[in-house]
């Protein structure tokens, strides 16, 4: 039930781009993205509620491909503040079947 | 607004001891959740509540009990702690169902069971 994220870890230089993928073996009804800095609580980034939806703010955006049961998070022109672990959360069917992925560690270096 | 708060922040238990973790939210949210986070495993849902007086099992409920006697509080209990319950515990709340709404997380409780 837990979605699979890839890659597990990525190291970037400031200004580089990254893509984090989240895939599920089950049909998805929504996808959330959260970022967690070391020793802190996860913080909400965005939610995608329907297939084909794309969202973004600042230089972080995401897409939701309902047919492929996957979502991707795009980070462009990365900044040092983007470092952290990114989690996708997926709603399977309706109701409260909500699962987080195992996370992707992103490190941005100067 | 304090948001979501958790008590305590750290705790060390011996195997077999019991304890209760307290989560409080001041956002008038209906839905509350308890997760555990282990290295490489992400966040896994233990129990959740869709309103005062209601609770339901999540993905990994064994060894835990919960209660939601007041809307703003969600308690997580360990009756007989085991080393496998060493983890970081996060409480979260949301206005609507988890899949449709933002979850706001507390700062976490780091629990070690010896």
PDB file of C-alpha atoms in Angstrom:
ATOM      1  CA  UNK A   1       0.000   0.000   0.000  1.00  0.00           C
ATOM      2  CA  UNK A   2       2.916   2.313   0.702  1.00  0.00           C
ATOM      3  CA  UNK A   3       3.909   4.314  -2.385  1.00  0.00           C
ATOM      4  CA  UNK A   4       7.429   3.968  -3.694  1.00  0.00           C
ATOM      5  CA  UNK A   5       9.603   7.033  -4.065  1.00  0.00           C
ATOM      6  CA  UNK A   6      12.622   7.435  -6.292  1.00  0.00           C
ATOM      7  CA  UNK A   7      15.377   8.267  -6.003  1.00  0.00           C
ATOM      8  CA  UNK A   8      16.029   7.454  -2.354  1.00  0.00           C
ATOM      9  CA  UNK A   9      18.623  10.197  -2.121  1.00  0.00           C
ATOM     10  CA  UNK A  10      19.977  12.942  -4.325  1.00  0.00           C
ATOM     11  CA  UNK A  11      22.723  15.533  -3.946  1.00  0.00           C
ATOM     12  CA  UNK A  12      22.538  18.741  -5.955  1.00  0.00           C
ATOM     13  CA  UNK A  13      24.574  21.854  -6.351  1.00  0.00           C
ATOM     14  CA  UNK A  14      22.784  25.154  -5.892  1.00  0.00           C
ATOM     15  CA  UNK A  15      20.944  26.089  -9.052  1.00  0.00           C
ATOM     16  CA  UNK A  16      20.506  22.535 -10.330  1.00  0.00           C
ATOM     17  CA  UNK A  17      17.150  20.877 -10.913  1.00  0.00           C
ATOM     18  CA  UNK A  18      15.732  17.686  -9.424  1.00  0.00           C
ATOM     19  CA  UNK A  19      12.745  15.421  -9.949  1.00  0.00           C
ATOM     20  CA  UNK A  20      11.319  13.143  -7.269  1.00  0.00           C
ATOM     21  CA  UNK A  21       8.867  10.449  -8.285  1.00  0.00           C
ATOM     22  CA  UNK A  22       6.120   8.751  -6.321  1.00  0.00           C
ATOM     23  CA  UNK A  23       4.460   5.603  -7.663  1.00  0.00           C
ATOM     24  CA  UNK A  24       1.675   3.431  -6.379  1.00  0.00           C
ATOM     25  CA  UNK A  25       0.422  -0.032  -7.271  1.00  0.00           C
ATOM     26  CA  UNK A  26      -3.107   1.111  -6.425  1.00  0.00           C
ATOM     27  CA  UNK A  27      -5.346   3.727  -7.994  1.00  0.00           C
ATOM     28  CA  UNK A  28      -4.761   7.127  -6.458  1.00  0.00           C
ATOM     29  CA  UNK A  29      -7.360   9.687  -5.541  1.00  0.00           C
ATOM     30  CA  UNK A  30      -5.002  12.367  -4.321  1.00  0.00           C
ATOM     31  CA  UNK A  31      -1.317  12.988  -3.774  1.00  0.00           C
ATOM     32  CA  UNK A  32       0.308  15.182  -1.148  1.00  0.00           C
ATOM     33  CA  UNK A  33       3.883  16.383  -0.912  1.00  0.00           C
ATOM     34  CA  UNK A  34       5.612  17.227   2.354  1.00  0.00           C
ATOM     35  CA  UNK A  35       9.141  18.303   3.241  1.00  0.00           C
ATOM     36  CA  UNK A  36      10.830  17.441   6.498  1.00  0.00           C
ATOM     37  CA  UNK A  37      14.029  19.053   7.699  1.00  0.00           C
ATOM     38  CA  UNK A  38      16.257  17.091  10.023  1.00  0.00           C
ATOM     39  CA  UNK A  39      14.839  16.898  13.541  1.00  0.00           C
ATOM     40  CA  UNK A  40      11.677  18.749  12.593  1.00  0.00           C
ATOM     41  CA  UNK A  41       8.095  17.877  11.721  1.00  0.00           C
ATOM     42  CA  UNK A  42       6.951  17.378   8.121  1.00  0.00           C
ATOM     43  CA  UNK A  43       5.587  20.522   6.492  1.00  0.00           C
ATOM     44  CA  UNK A  44       2.935  20.537   3.804  1.00  0.00           C
ATOM     45  CA  UNK A  45       3.997  21.628   0.306  1.00  0.00           C
ATOM     46  CA  UNK A  46       1.028  20.921  -1.928  1.00  0.00           C
ATOM     47  CA  UNK A  47      -1.857  18.622  -2.665  1.00  0.00           C
ATOM     48  CA  UNK A  48      -3.075  17.384  -6.037  1.00  0.00           C
ATOM     49  CA  UNK A  49      -6.647  16.220  -6.037  1.00  0.00           C
ATOM     50  CA  UNK A  50      -7.280  15.044  -9.565  1.00  0.00           C
ATOM     51  CA  UNK A  51      -5.495  13.433 -12.426  1.00  0.00           C
ATOM     52  CA  UNK A  52      -3.753  15.769 -14.800  1.00  0.00           C
ATOM     53  CA  UNK A  53      -3.476  18.449 -12.165  1.00  0.00           C
ATOM     54  CA  UNK A  54      -0.286  20.413 -11.894  1.00  0.00           C
ATOM     55  CA  UNK A  55       0.549  22.819  -9.128  1.00  0.00           C
ATOM     56  CA  UNK A  56       3.445  24.901  -8.081  1.00  0.00           C
ATOM     57  CA  UNK A  57       4.675  27.814  -6.087  1.00  0.00           C
ATOM     58  CA  UNK A  58       7.989  29.514  -6.256  1.00  0.00           C
ATOM     59  CA  UNK A  59      10.267  27.008  -8.000  1.00  0.00           C
ATOM     60  CA  UNK A  60       8.666  23.841  -6.669  1.00  0.00           C
ATOM     61  CA  UNK A  61       5.901  22.207  -8.654  1.00  0.00           C
ATOM     62  CA  UNK A  62       4.224  18.834  -8.964  1.00  0.00           C
ATOM     63  CA  UNK A  63       2.163  16.818 -11.394  1.00  0.00           C
ATOM     64  CA  UNK A  64      -0.286  13.967 -10.910  1.00  0.00           C
ATOM     65  CA  UNK A  65      -0.692  11.299 -13.576  1.00  0.00           C
ATOM     66  CA  UNK A  66      -3.759   9.410 -12.489  1.00  0.00           C
ATOM     67  CA  UNK A  67      -3.539   6.775 -15.219  1.00  0.00           C
ATOM     68  CA  UNK A  68       0.043   5.900 -14.392  1.00  0.00           C
ATOM     69  CA  UNK A  69      -0.722   6.071 -10.666  1.00  0.00           C
ATOM     70  CA  UNK A  70       2.175   8.381 -10.054  1.00  0.00           C
ATOM     71  CA  UNK A  71       3.177  11.891  -9.146  1.00  0.00           C
ATOM     72  CA  UNK A  72       6.366  13.852  -9.648  1.00  0.00           C
ATOM     73  CA  UNK A  73       7.791  16.761  -7.677  1.00  0.00           C
ATOM     74  CA  UNK A  74       9.963  19.193  -9.607  1.00  0.00           C
ATOM     75  CA  UNK A  75      12.489  21.432  -7.922  1.00  0.00           C
ATOM     76  CA  UNK A  76      14.096  23.962 -10.236  1.00  0.00           C
ATOM     77  CA  UNK A  77      17.114  26.169  -9.588  1.00  0.00           C
ATOM     78  CA  UNK A  78      17.529  24.525  -6.204  1.00  0.00           C
ATOM     79  CA  UNK A  79      18.443  26.575  -3.159  1.00  0.00           C
ATOM     80  CA  UNK A  80      20.215  25.527   0.029  1.00  0.00           C
ATOM     81  CA  UNK A  81      16.885  25.829   1.854  1.00  0.00           C
ATOM     82  CA  UNK A  82      15.453  23.010  -0.277  1.00  0.00           C
ATOM     83  CA  UNK A  83      17.520  20.442   1.594  1.00  0.00           C
ATOM     84  CA  UNK A  84      15.474  17.918   3.529  1.00  0.00           C
ATOM     85  CA  UNK A  85      13.524  14.732   3.098  1.00  0.00           C
ATOM     86  CA  UNK A  86      10.558  14.848   0.755  1.00  0.00           C
ATOM     87  CA  UNK A  87       7.591  12.583   1.306  1.00  0.00           C
ATOM     88  CA  UNK A  88       4.662  11.908  -0.916  1.00  0.00           C
ATOM     89  CA  UNK A  89       1.379  10.902   0.686  1.00  0.00           C
ATOM     90  CA  UNK A  90      -1.243   9.083  -1.294  1.00  0.00           C
ATOM     91  CA  UNK A  91      -4.938   8.505  -0.838  1.00  0.00           C
ATOM     92  CA  UNK A  92      -5.988   5.107  -2.095  1.00  0.00           C
ATOM     93  CA  UNK A  93      -9.683   4.938  -2.951  1.00  0.00           C
ATOM     94  CA  UNK A  94     -11.862   7.179  -0.837  1.00  0.00           C
ATOM     95  CA  UNK A  95     -11.964   7.420   2.890  1.00  0.00           C
ATOM     96  CA  UNK A  96      -9.006   7.311   5.179  1.00  0.00           C
ATOM     97  CA  UNK A  97      -6.663   4.952   3.372  1.00  0.00           C
ATOM     98  CA  UNK A  98      -3.747   7.365   3.290  1.00  0.00           C
ATOM     99  CA  UNK A  99      -0.126   6.264   3.078  1.00  0.00           C
ATOM    100  CA  UNK A 100       3.178   8.078   3.073  1.00  0.00           C
ATOM    101  CA  UNK A 101       6.114   7.048   0.921  1.00  0.00           C
ATOM    102  CA  UNK A 102       9.512   6.144   2.337  1.00  0.00           C
ATOM    103  CA  UNK A 103      10.977   9.534   1.525  1.00  0.00           C
ATOM    104  CA  UNK A 104      13.660  11.042  -0.691  1.00  0.00           C
ATOM    105  CA  UNK A 105      16.614  12.735   0.940  1.00  0.00           C
ATOM    106  CA  UNK A 106      17.615  15.866  -0.953  1.00  0.00           C
ATOM    107  CA  UNK A 107      20.834  17.674  -0.159  1.00  0.00           C
ATOM    108  CA  UNK A 108      21.752  20.944  -1.836  1.00  0.00           C
ATOM    109  CA  UNK A 109      25.384  21.968  -1.575  1.00  0.00           C
ATOM    110  CA  UNK A 110      26.965  25.321  -2.428  1.00  0.00           C
TER     111      UNK A 110
ATOM    112  CA  UNK B   1      -2.110  29.780  17.740  1.00  0.00           C
ATOM    113  CA  UNK B   2       0.159  27.022  18.995  1.00  0.00           C
ATOM    114  CA  UNK B   3      -0.977  24.663  16.227  1.00  0.00           C
ATOM    115  CA  UNK B   4      -0.250  21.052  17.165  1.00  0.00           C
ATOM    116  CA  UNK B   5       1.719  20.376  20.332  1.00  0.00           C
ATOM    117  CA  UNK B   6       3.042  17.101  21.705  1.00  0.00           C
ATOM    118  CA  UNK B   7       4.062  16.096  25.209  1.00  0.00           C
ATOM    119  CA  UNK B   8       6.687  14.911  26.081  1.00  0.00           C
ATOM    120  CA  UNK B   9       9.432  15.683  23.540  1.00  0.00           C
ATOM    121  CA  UNK B  10      11.701  12.848  24.682  1.00  0.00           C
ATOM    122  CA  UNK B  11      11.185   9.751  26.771  1.00  0.00           C
ATOM    123  CA  UNK B  12      13.169   6.660  27.696  1.00  0.00           C
ATOM    124  CA  UNK B  13      11.282   3.596  28.886  1.00  0.00           C
ATOM    125  CA  UNK B  14      12.256   0.144  30.038  1.00  0.00           C
ATOM    126  CA  UNK B  15      10.667  -2.859  28.387  1.00  0.00           C
ATOM    127  CA  UNK B  16       7.252  -3.514  29.889  1.00  0.00           C
ATOM    128  CA  UNK B  17       6.659   0.012  31.173  1.00  0.00           C
ATOM    129  CA  UNK B  18       3.648   2.007  30.077  1.00  0.00           C
ATOM    130  CA  UNK B  19       3.243   5.599  29.026  1.00  0.00           C
ATOM    131  CA  UNK B  20       0.870   8.027  27.365  1.00  0.00           C
ATOM    132  CA  UNK B  21       1.740  10.567  24.701  1.00  0.00           C
ATOM    133  CA  UNK B  22      -0.450  13.654  24.555  1.00  0.00           C
ATOM    134  CA  UNK B  23      -1.312  15.566  21.408  1.00  0.00           C
ATOM    135  CA  UNK B  24      -3.228  18.836  21.494  1.00  0.00           C
ATOM    136  CA  UNK B  25      -4.420  21.079  18.660  1.00  0.00           C
ATOM    137  CA  UNK B  26      -6.038  24.494  18.813  1.00  0.00           C
ATOM    138  CA  UNK B  27      -7.305  24.678  15.229  1.00  0.00           C
ATOM    139  CA  UNK B  28     -10.670  23.050  15.913  1.00  0.00           C
ATOM    140  CA  UNK B  29      -9.807  20.199  13.552  1.00  0.00           C
ATOM    141  CA  UNK B  30     -12.050  17.175  13.406  1.00  0.00           C
ATOM    142  CA  UNK B  31      -9.406  14.709  12.268  1.00  0.00           C
ATOM    143  CA  UNK B  32      -6.346  13.678  14.240  1.00  0.00           C
ATOM    144  CA  UNK B  33      -3.650  11.090  13.557  1.00  0.00           C
ATOM    145  CA  UNK B  34      -0.765   9.335  15.223  1.00  0.00           C
ATOM    146  CA  UNK B  35       2.203   8.270  13.085  1.00  0.00           C
ATOM    147  CA  UNK B  36       5.488   6.619  13.839  1.00  0.00           C
ATOM    148  CA  UNK B  37       8.611   7.345  11.843  1.00  0.00           C
ATOM    149  CA  UNK B  38      11.453   4.875  11.587  1.00  0.00           C
ATOM    150  CA  UNK B  39      14.602   5.231   9.473  1.00  0.00           C
ATOM    151  CA  UNK B  40      13.941   4.202   5.882  1.00  0.00           C
ATOM    152  CA  UNK B  41      10.263   3.521   6.566  1.00  0.00           C
ATOM    153  CA  UNK B  42       8.691   6.928   6.190  1.00  0.00           C
ATOM    154  CA  UNK B  43       5.625   7.775   8.249  1.00  0.00           C
ATOM    155  CA  UNK B  44       3.254   4.975   9.137  1.00  0.00           C
ATOM    156  CA  UNK B  45      -0.214   5.569  10.526  1.00  0.00           C
ATOM    157  CA  UNK B  46      -0.892   3.984  13.909  1.00  0.00           C
ATOM    158  CA  UNK B  47      -4.405   5.177  14.754  1.00  0.00           C
ATOM    159  CA  UNK B  48      -6.594   8.050  13.752  1.00  0.00           C
ATOM    160  CA  UNK B  49      -9.782   9.790  14.826  1.00  0.00           C
ATOM    161  CA  UNK B  50     -12.487  11.370  12.718  1.00  0.00           C
ATOM    162  CA  UNK B  51     -14.076  13.204  15.613  1.00  0.00           C
ATOM    163  CA  UNK B  52     -14.490  13.424  19.355  1.00  0.00           C
ATOM    164  CA  UNK B  53     -15.180  10.019  20.857  1.00  0.00           C
ATOM    165  CA  UNK B  54     -14.168   8.075  17.730  1.00  0.00           C
ATOM    166  CA  UNK B  55     -10.973   6.197  16.919  1.00  0.00           C
ATOM    167  CA  UNK B  56      -9.898   3.787  14.203  1.00  0.00           C
ATOM    168  CA  UNK B  57      -6.919   1.588  13.439  1.00  0.00           C
ATOM    169  CA  UNK B  58      -4.313   2.595  10.931  1.00  0.00           C
ATOM    170  CA  UNK B  59      -1.559   0.631   9.283  1.00  0.00           C
ATOM    171  CA  UNK B  60       0.417  -0.416  12.397  1.00  0.00           C
ATOM    172  CA  UNK B  61      -1.934  -0.383  15.418  1.00  0.00           C
ATOM    173  CA  UNK B  62      -0.636  -3.371  17.394  1.00  0.00           C
ATOM    174  CA  UNK B  63       0.708  -2.513  20.840  1.00  0.00           C
ATOM    175  CA  UNK B  64      -0.947   0.900  20.934  1.00  0.00           C
ATOM    176  CA  UNK B  65      -4.239   2.295  22.157  1.00  0.00           C
ATOM    177  CA  UNK B  66      -5.745   5.729  21.671  1.00  0.00           C
ATOM    178  CA  UNK B  67      -8.484   7.890  23.065  1.00  0.00           C
ATOM    179  CA  UNK B  68     -10.144  11.115  21.959  1.00  0.00           C
ATOM    180  CA  UNK B  69     -12.289  12.261  24.846  1.00  0.00           C
ATOM    181  CA  UNK B  70     -12.020  15.912  23.856  1.00  0.00           C
ATOM    182  CA  UNK B  71     -11.943  17.283  20.338  1.00  0.00           C
ATOM    183  CA  UNK B  72      -8.653  19.074  20.853  1.00  0.00           C
ATOM    184  CA  UNK B  73      -6.765  16.144  22.415  1.00  0.00           C
ATOM    185  CA  UNK B  74      -5.648  12.782  21.061  1.00  0.00           C
ATOM    186  CA  UNK B  75      -3.816  10.421  23.395  1.00  0.00           C
ATOM    187  CA  UNK B  76      -1.566   7.535  22.372  1.00  0.00           C
ATOM    188  CA  UNK B  77      -0.920   4.843  24.949  1.00  0.00           C
ATOM    189  CA  UNK B  78       1.669   2.097  25.163  1.00  0.00           C
ATOM    190  CA  UNK B  79       0.537  -0.461  27.744  1.00  0.00           C
ATOM    191  CA  UNK B  80       3.683  -2.604  27.747  1.00  0.00           C
ATOM    192  CA  UNK B  81       6.510  -0.989  25.823  1.00  0.00           C
ATOM    193  CA  UNK B  82       8.775  -3.118  23.627  1.00  0.00           C
ATOM    194  CA  UNK B  83      12.114  -2.221  21.999  1.00  0.00           C
ATOM    195  CA  UNK B  84      10.384  -2.429  18.596  1.00  0.00           C
ATOM    196  CA  UNK B  85       8.391   0.633  19.624  1.00  0.00           C
ATOM    197  CA  UNK B  86      11.506   2.779  19.720  1.00  0.00           C
ATOM    198  CA  UNK B  87      10.678   5.465  17.208  1.00  0.00           C
ATOM    199  CA  UNK B  88       9.776   9.094  16.646  1.00  0.00           C
ATOM    200  CA  UNK B  89       6.052   9.646  17.070  1.00  0.00           C
ATOM    201  CA  UNK B  90       4.241  12.427  15.265  1.00  0.00           C
ATOM    202  CA  UNK B  91       0.740  13.640  15.837  1.00  0.00           C
ATOM    203  CA  UNK B  92      -1.123  15.452  13.082  1.00  0.00           C
ATOM    204  CA  UNK B  93      -4.493  17.060  12.565  1.00  0.00           C
ATOM    205  CA  UNK B  94      -6.567  18.167   9.622  1.00  0.00           C
ATOM    206  CA  UNK B  95      -9.828  19.949   9.008  1.00  0.00           C
ATOM    207  CA  UNK B  96     -10.983  17.396   6.465  1.00  0.00           C
ATOM    208  CA  UNK B  97     -10.090  13.808   5.610  1.00  0.00           C
ATOM    209  CA  UNK B  98      -6.386  13.064   5.304  1.00  0.00           C
ATOM    210  CA  UNK B  99      -6.533  12.564   1.573  1.00  0.00           C
ATOM    211  CA  UNK B 100      -8.318  15.817   0.847  1.00  0.00           C
ATOM    212  CA  UNK B 101      -6.709  18.275   3.214  1.00  0.00           C
ATOM    213  CA  UNK B 102      -3.446  19.506   4.649  1.00  0.00           C
ATOM    214  CA  UNK B 103      -2.172  17.691   7.683  1.00  0.00           C
ATOM    215  CA  UNK B 104      -0.501  19.835  10.336  1.00  0.00           C
ATOM    216  CA  UNK B 105       2.142  17.989  12.294  1.00  0.00           C
ATOM    217  CA  UNK B 106       3.339  18.381  15.847  1.00  0.00           C
ATOM    218  CA  UNK B 107       7.075  18.569  16.664  1.00  0.00           C
ATOM    219  CA  UNK B 108       7.358  14.873  17.481  1.00  0.00           C
ATOM    220  CA  UNK B 109       8.194  12.706  20.488  1.00  0.00           C
ATOM    221  CA  UNK B 110      11.387  10.688  20.448  1.00  0.00           C
ATOM    222  CA  UNK B 111      10.799   7.467  22.375  1.00  0.00           C
ATOM    223  CA  UNK B 112      13.484   4.960  23.269  1.00  0.00           C
ATOM    224  CA  UNK B 113      12.572   1.604  24.789  1.00  0.00           C
ATOM    225  CA  UNK B 114      15.464  -0.241  26.421  1.00  0.00           C
TER     226      UNK B 114
END
